[in-house]
Short mmCIF file of N, CA and C in Angstrom, two decimals:
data_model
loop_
_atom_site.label_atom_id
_atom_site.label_comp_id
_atom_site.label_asym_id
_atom_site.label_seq_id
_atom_site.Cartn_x
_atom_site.Cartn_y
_atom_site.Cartn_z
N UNK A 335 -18.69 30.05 -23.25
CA UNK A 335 -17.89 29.00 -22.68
C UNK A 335 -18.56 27.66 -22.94
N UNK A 336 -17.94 26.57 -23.27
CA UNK A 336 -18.46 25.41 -23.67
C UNK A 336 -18.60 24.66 -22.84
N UNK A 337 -18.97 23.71 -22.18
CA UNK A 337 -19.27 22.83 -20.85
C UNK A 337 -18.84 21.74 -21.45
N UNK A 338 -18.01 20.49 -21.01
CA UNK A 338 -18.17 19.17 -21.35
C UNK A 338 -19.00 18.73 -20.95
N UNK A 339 -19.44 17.21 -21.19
CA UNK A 339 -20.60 16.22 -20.45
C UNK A 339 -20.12 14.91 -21.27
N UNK A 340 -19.85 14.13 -19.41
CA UNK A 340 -19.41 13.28 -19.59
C UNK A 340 -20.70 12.06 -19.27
N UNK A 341 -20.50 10.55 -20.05
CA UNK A 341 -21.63 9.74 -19.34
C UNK A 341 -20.56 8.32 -18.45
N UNK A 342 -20.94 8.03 -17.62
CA UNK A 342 -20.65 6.73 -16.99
C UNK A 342 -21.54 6.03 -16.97
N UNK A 343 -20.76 4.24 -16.72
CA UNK A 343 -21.58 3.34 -15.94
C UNK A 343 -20.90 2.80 -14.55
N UNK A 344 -21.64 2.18 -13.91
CA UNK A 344 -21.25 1.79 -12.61
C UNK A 344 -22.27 0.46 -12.27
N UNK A 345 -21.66 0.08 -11.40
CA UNK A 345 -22.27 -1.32 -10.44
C UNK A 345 -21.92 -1.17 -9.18
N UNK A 346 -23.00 -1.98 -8.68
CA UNK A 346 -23.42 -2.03 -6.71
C UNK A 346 -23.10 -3.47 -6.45
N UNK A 347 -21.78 -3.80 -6.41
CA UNK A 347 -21.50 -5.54 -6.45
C UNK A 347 -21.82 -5.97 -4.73
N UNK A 348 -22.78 -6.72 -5.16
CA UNK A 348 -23.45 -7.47 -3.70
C UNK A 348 -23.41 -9.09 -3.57
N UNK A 349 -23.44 -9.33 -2.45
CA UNK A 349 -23.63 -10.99 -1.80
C UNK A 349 -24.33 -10.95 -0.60
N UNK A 350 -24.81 -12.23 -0.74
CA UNK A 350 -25.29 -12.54 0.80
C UNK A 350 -24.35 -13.29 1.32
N UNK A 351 -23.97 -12.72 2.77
CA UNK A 351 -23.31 -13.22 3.77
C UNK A 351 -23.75 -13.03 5.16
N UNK A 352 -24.16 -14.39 6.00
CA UNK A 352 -24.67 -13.42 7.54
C UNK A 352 -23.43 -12.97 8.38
N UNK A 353 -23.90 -11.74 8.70
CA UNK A 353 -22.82 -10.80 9.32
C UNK A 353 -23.11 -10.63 10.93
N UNK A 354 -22.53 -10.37 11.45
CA UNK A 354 -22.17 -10.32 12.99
C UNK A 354 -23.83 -9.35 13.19
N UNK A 355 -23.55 -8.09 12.85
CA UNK A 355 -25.11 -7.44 13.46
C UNK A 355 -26.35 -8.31 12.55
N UNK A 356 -26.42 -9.45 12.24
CA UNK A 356 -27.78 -9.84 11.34
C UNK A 356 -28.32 -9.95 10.55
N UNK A 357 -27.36 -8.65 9.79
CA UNK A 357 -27.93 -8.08 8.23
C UNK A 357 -27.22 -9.74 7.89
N UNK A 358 -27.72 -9.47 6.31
CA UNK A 358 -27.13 -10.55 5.39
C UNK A 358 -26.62 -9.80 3.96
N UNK A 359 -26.71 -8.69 3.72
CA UNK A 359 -26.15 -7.98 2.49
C UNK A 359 -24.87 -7.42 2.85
N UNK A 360 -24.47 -7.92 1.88
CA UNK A 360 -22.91 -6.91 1.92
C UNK A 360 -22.60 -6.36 0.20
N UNK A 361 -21.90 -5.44 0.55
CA UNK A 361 -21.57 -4.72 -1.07
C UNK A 361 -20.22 -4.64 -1.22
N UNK A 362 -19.26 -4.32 -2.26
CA UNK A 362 -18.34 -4.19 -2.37
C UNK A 362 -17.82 -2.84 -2.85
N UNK A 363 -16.72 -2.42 -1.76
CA UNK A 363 -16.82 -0.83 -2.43
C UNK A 363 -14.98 -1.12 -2.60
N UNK A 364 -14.89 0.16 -3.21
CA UNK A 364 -13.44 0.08 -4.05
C UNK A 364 -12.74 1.50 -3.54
N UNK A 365 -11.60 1.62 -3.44
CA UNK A 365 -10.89 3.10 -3.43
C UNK A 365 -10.77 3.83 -4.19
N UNK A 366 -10.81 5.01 -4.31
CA UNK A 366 -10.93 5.95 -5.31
C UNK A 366 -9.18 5.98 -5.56
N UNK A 367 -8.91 6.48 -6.74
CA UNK A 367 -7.70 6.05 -7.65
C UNK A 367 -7.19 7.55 -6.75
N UNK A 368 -7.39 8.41 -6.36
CA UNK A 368 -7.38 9.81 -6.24
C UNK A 368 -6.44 9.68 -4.45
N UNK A 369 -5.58 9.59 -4.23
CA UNK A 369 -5.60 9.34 -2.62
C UNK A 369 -6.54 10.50 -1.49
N UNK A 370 -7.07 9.72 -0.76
CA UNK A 370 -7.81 10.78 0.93
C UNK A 370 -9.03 11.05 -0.52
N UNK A 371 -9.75 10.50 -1.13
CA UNK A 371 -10.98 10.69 -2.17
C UNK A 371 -12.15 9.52 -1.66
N UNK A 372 -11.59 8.77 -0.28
CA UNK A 372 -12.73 7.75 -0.41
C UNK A 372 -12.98 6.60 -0.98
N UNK A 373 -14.11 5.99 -0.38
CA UNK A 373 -14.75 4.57 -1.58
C UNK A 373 -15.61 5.15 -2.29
N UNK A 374 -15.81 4.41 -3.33
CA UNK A 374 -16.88 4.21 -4.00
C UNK A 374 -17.03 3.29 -4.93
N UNK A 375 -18.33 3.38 -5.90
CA UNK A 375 -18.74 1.73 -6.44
C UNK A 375 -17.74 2.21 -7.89
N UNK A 376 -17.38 0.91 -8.10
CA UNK A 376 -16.92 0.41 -9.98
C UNK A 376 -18.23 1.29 -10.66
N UNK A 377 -16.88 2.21 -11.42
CA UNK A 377 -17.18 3.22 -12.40
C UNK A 377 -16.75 3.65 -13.34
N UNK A 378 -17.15 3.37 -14.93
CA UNK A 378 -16.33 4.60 -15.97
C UNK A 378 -17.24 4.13 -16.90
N UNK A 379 -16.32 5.19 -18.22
CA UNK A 379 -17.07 5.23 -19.24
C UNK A 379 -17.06 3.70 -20.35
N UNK A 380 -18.19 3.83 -21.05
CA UNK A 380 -18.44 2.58 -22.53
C UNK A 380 -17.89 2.94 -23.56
N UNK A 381 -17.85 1.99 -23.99
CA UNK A 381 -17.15 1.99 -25.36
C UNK A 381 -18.46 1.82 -26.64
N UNK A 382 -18.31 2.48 -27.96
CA UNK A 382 -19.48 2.70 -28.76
C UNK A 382 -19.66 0.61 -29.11
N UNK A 383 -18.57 0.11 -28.61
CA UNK A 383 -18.98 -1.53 -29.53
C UNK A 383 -19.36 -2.21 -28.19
N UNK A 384 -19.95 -1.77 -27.08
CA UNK A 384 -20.56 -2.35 -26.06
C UNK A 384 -21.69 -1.83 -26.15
N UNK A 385 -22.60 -2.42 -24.78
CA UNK A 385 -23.74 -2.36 -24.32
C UNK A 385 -23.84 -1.72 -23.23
N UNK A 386 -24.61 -1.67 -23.00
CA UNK A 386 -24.40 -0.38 -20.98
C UNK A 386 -24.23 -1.37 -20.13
N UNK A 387 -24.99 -2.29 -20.38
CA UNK A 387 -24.16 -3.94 -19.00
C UNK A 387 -23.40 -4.16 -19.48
N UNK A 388 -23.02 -4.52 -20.84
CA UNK A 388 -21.65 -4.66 -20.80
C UNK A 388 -20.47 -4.05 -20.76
N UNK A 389 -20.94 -2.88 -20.48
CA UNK A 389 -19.37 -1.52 -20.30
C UNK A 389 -19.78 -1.72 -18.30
N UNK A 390 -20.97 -1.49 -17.96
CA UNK A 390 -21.71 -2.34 -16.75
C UNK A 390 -20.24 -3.57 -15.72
N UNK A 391 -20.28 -4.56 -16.28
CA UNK A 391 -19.62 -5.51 -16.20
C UNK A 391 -18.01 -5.23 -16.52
N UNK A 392 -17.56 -4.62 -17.33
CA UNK A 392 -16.31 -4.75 -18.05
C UNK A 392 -15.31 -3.71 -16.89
N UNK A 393 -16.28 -2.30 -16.30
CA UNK A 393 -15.75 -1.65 -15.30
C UNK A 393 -15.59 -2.62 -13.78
N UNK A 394 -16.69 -3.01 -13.59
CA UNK A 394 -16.75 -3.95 -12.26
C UNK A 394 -15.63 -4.48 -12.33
N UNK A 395 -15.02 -5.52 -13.33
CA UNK A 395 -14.03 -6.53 -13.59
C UNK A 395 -12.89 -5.86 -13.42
N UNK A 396 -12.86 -4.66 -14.54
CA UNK A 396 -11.46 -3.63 -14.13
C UNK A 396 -10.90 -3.69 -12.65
N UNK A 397 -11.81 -2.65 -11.96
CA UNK A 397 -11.63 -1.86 -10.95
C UNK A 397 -12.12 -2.81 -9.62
N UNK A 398 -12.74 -3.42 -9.92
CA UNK A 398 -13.43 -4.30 -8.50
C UNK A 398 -12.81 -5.42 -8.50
N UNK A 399 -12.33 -6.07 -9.83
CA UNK A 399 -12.15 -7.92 -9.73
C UNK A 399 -13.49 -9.06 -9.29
N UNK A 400 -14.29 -8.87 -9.99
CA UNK A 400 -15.65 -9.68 -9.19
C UNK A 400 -16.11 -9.57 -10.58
N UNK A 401 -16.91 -10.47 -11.17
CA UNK A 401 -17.81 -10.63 -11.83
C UNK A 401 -18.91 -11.42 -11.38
N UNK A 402 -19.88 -11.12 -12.45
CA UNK A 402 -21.62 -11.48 -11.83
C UNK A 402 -22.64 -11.16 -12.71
N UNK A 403 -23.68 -11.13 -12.21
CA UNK A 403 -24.84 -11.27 -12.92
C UNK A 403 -25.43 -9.24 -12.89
N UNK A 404 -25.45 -8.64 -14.17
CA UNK A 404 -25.76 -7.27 -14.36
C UNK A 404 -27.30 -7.65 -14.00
N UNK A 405 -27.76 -6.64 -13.05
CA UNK A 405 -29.41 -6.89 -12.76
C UNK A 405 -30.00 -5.51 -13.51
N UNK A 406 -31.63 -5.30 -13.47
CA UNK A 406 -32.13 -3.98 -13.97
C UNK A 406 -31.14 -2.73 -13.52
N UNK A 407 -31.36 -2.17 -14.14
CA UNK A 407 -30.74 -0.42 -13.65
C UNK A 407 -31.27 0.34 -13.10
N UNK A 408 -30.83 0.38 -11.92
CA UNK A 408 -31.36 1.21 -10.49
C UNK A 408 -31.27 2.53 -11.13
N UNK A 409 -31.29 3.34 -12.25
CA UNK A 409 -31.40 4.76 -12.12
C UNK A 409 -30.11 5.35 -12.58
N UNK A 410 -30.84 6.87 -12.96
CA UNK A 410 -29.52 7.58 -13.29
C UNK A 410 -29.64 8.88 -12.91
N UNK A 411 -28.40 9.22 -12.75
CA UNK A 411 -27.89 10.78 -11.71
C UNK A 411 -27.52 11.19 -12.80
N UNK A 412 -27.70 13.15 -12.44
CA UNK A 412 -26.91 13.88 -13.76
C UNK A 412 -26.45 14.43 -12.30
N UNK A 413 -25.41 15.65 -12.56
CA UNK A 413 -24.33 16.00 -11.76
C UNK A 413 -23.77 17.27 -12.20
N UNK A 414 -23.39 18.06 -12.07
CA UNK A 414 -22.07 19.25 -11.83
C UNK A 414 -21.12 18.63 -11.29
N UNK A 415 -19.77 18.69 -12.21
CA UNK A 415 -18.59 18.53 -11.80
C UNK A 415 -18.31 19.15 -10.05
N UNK A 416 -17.83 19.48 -9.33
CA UNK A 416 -17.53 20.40 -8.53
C UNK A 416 -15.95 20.28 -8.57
N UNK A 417 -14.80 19.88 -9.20
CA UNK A 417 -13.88 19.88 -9.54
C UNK A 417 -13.64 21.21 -10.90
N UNK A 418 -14.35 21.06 -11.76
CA UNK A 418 -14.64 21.60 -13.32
C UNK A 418 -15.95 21.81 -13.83
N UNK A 419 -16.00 22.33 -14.91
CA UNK A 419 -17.34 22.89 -15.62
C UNK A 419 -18.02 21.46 -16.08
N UNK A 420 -17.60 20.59 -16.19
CA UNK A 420 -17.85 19.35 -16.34
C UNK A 420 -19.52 18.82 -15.74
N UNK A 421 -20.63 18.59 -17.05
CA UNK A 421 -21.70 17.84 -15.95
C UNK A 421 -21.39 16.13 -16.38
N UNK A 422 -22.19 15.39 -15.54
CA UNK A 422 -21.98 14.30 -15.27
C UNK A 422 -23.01 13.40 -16.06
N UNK A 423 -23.45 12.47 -16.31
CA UNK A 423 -24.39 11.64 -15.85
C UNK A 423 -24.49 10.06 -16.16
N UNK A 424 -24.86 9.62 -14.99
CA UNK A 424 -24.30 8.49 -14.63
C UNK A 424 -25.48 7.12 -14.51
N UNK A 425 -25.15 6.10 -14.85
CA UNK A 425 -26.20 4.89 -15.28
C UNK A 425 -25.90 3.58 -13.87
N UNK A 426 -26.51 3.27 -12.91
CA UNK A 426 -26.22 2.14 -12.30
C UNK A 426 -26.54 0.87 -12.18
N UNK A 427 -26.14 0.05 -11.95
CA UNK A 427 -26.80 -1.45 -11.97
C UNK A 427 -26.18 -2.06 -10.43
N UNK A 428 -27.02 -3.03 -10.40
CA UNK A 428 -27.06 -4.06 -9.37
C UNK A 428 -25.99 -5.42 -10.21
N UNK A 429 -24.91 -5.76 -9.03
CA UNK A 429 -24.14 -6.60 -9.60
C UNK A 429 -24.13 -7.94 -8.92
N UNK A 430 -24.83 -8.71 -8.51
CA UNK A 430 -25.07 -9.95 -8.36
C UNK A 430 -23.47 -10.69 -8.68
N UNK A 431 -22.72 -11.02 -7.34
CA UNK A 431 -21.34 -11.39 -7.30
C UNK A 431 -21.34 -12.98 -7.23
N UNK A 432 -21.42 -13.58 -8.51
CA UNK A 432 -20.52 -15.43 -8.41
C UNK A 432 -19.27 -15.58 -8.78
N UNK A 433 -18.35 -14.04 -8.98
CA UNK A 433 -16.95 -14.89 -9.14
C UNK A 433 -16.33 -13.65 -8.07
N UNK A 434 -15.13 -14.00 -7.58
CA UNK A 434 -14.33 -12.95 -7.07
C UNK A 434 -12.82 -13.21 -6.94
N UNK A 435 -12.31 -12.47 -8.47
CA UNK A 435 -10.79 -12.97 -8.99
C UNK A 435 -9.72 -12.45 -7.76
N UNK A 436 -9.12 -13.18 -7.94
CA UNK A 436 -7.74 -13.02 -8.05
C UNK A 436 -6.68 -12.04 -8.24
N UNK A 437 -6.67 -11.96 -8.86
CA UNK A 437 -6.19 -11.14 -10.06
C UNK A 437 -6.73 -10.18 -10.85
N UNK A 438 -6.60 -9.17 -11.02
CA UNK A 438 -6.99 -8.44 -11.91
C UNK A 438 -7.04 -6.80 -12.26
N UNK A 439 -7.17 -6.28 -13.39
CA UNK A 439 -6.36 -5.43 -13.92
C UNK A 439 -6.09 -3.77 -13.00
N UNK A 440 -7.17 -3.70 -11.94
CA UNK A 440 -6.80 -2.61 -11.29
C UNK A 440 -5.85 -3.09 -9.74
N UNK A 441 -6.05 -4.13 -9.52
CA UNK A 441 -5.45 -4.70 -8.21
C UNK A 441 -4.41 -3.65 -7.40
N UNK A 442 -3.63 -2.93 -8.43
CA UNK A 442 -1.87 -2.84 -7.73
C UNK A 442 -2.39 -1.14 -7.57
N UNK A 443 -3.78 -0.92 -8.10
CA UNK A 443 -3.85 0.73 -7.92
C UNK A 443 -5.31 1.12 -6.61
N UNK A 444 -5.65 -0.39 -6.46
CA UNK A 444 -7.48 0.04 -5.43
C UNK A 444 -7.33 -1.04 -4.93
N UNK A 445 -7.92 -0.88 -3.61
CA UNK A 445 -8.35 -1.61 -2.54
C UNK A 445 -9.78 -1.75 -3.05
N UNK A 446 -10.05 -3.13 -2.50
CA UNK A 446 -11.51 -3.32 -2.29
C UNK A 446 -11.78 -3.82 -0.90
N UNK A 447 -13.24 -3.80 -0.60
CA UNK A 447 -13.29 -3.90 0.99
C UNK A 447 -15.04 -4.00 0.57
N UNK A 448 -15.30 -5.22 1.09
CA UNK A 448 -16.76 -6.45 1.74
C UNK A 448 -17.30 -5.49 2.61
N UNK A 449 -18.27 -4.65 2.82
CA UNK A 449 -18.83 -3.81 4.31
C UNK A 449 -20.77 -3.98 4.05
N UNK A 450 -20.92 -3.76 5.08
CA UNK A 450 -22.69 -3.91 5.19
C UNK A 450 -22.77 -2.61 4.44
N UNK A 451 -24.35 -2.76 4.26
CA UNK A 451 -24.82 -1.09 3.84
C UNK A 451 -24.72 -0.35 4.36
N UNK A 452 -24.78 -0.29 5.74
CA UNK A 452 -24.65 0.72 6.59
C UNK A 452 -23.12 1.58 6.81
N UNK A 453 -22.53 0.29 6.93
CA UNK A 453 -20.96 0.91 6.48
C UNK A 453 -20.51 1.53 5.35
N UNK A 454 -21.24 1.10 3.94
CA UNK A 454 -20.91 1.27 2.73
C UNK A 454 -21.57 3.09 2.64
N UNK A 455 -22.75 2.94 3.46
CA UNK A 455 -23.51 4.29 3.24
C UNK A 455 -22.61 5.38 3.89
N UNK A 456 -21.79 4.93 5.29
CA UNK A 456 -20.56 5.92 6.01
C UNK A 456 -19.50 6.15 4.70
N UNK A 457 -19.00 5.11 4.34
CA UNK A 457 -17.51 5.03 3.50
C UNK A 457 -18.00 5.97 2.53
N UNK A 458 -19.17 5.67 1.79
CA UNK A 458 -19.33 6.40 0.39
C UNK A 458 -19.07 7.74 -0.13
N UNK A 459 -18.37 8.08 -0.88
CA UNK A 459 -17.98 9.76 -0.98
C UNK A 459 -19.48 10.39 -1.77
N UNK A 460 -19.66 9.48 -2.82
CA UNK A 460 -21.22 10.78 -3.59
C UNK A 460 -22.40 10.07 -3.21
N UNK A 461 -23.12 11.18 -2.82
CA UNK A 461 -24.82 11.14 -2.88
C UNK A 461 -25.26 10.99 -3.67
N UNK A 462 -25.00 10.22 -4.75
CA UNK A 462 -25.70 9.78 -5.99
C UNK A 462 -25.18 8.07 -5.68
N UNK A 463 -23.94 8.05 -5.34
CA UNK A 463 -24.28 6.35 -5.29
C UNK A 463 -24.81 5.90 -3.83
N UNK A 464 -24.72 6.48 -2.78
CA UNK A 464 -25.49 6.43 -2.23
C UNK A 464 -26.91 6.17 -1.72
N UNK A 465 -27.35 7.12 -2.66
CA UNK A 465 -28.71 7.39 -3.47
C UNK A 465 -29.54 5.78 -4.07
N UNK A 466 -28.21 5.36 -4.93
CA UNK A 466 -28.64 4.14 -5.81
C UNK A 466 -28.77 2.63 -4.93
N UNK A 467 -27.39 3.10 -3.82
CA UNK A 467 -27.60 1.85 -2.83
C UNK A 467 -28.82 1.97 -1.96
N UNK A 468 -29.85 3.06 -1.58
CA UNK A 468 -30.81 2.42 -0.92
C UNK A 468 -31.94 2.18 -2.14
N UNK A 469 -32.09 2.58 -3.33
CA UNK A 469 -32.73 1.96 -4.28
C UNK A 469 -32.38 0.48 -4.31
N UNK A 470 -31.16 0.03 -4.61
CA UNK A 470 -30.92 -1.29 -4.23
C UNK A 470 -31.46 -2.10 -3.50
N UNK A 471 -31.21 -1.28 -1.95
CA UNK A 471 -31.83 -2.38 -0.66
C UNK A 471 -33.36 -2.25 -0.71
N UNK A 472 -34.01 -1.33 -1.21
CA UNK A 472 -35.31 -1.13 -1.35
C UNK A 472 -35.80 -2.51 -2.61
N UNK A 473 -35.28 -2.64 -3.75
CA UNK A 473 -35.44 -3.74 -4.72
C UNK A 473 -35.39 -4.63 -3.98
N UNK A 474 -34.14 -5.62 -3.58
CA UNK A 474 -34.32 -6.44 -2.90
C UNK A 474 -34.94 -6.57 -1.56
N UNK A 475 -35.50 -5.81 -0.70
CA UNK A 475 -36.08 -5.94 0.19
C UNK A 475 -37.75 -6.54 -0.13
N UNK A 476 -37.91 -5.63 -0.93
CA UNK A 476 -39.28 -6.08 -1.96
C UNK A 476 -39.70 -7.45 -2.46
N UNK A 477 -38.42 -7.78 -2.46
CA UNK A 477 -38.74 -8.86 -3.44
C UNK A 477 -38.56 -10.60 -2.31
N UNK A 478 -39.73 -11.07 -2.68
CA UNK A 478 -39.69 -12.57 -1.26
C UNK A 478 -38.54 -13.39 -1.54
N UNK A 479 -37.95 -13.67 -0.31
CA UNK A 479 -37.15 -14.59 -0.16
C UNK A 479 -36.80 -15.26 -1.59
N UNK A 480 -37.83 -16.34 -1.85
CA UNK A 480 -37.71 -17.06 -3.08
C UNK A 480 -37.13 -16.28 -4.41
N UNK A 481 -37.01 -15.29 -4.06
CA UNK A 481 -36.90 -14.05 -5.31
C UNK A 481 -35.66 -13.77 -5.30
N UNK A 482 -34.90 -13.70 -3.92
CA UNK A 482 -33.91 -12.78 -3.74
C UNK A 482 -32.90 -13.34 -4.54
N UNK A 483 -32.24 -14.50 -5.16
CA UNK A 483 -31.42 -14.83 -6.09
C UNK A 483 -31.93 -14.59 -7.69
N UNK A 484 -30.85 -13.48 -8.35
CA UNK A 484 -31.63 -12.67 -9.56
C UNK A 484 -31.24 -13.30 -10.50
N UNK A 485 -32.24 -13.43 -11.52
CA UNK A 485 -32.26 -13.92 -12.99
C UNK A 485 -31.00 -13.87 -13.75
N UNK A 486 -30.51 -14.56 -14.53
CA UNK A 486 -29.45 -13.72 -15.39
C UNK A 486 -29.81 -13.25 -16.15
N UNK A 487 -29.28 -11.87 -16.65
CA UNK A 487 -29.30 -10.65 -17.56
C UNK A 487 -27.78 -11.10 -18.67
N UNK A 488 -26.92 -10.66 -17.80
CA UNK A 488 -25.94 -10.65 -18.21
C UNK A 488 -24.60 -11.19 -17.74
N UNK A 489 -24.74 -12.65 -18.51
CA UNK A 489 -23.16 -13.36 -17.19
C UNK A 489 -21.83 -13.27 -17.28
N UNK A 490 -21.31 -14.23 -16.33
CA UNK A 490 -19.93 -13.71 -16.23
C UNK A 490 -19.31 -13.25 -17.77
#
């Protein structure tokens, strides 16, 4: 029997905002296209004439409407389908949010929804992005104040 194997990319689109309990991070999570499937972060596959931030970026824009600054890559998950014979494995980045459209090409099929980590960590359907969001808060927690606004990698 032959197995497929599929690869993705994905992004953890974040801002600072102070929020009612204190925190100041918020993330942006999206609806799964699938109905009663949950949130989760901007995800799919690259194309061979991109880059991994830029297939990175090009999903965010799809499915989220936000563009920003692609930061290092928090890591990668491999996976078993649990749908199919299908394994997975999957590439993430930190998405540093300075635009948030309007418009745009998944709008009329996903919700998006602003929630703390803590909320984002309830909403989230896989333990792999999960996984990547406290790698996230762990990066930026690390890093001093003066730090916490990230370099550009890769812009709008």
């Amino acid at each position: 029997m032959i197995l497929s194997y599929w690869s993705f990319v994905g992004c953890i689109p974040y801002r600072y905002k102070k929020m009612e309990d204190g925190s100041n991070l918020e993330v942006l999570v999206i609806s799964s296209q699938r109905k009663g499937k949950g949130m989760l972060f901007p995800k799919g596959g690259w194309e061979t004439d991109e880059s991994i931030h830029e297939a990175a970026l090009r999903e965010t824009i799809e499915e989220a409407g936000v563009k920003g600054i692609v930061e290092e890559e928090l890591g990668q998950w491999s996976f078993k389908s649990k749908g199919n014979d299908a394994f997975y494995e999957g590439h993430m980045f930190p998405l540093y949010v300075k635009e948030q459209m309007e418009l745009w090409p998944e709008k009329h099929i996903r919700q998006r929804v602003w929630m703390s980590v803590a909320e984002a960590k309830e909403a989230c359907q896989h333990w792999w992005m999960r996984e990547a969001l406290d790698r996230l808060v762990g990066r930026l927690e690390a890093k001093p104040r003066s730090e916490a606004k990230p370099s550009s990698r890769s812009n709008l």
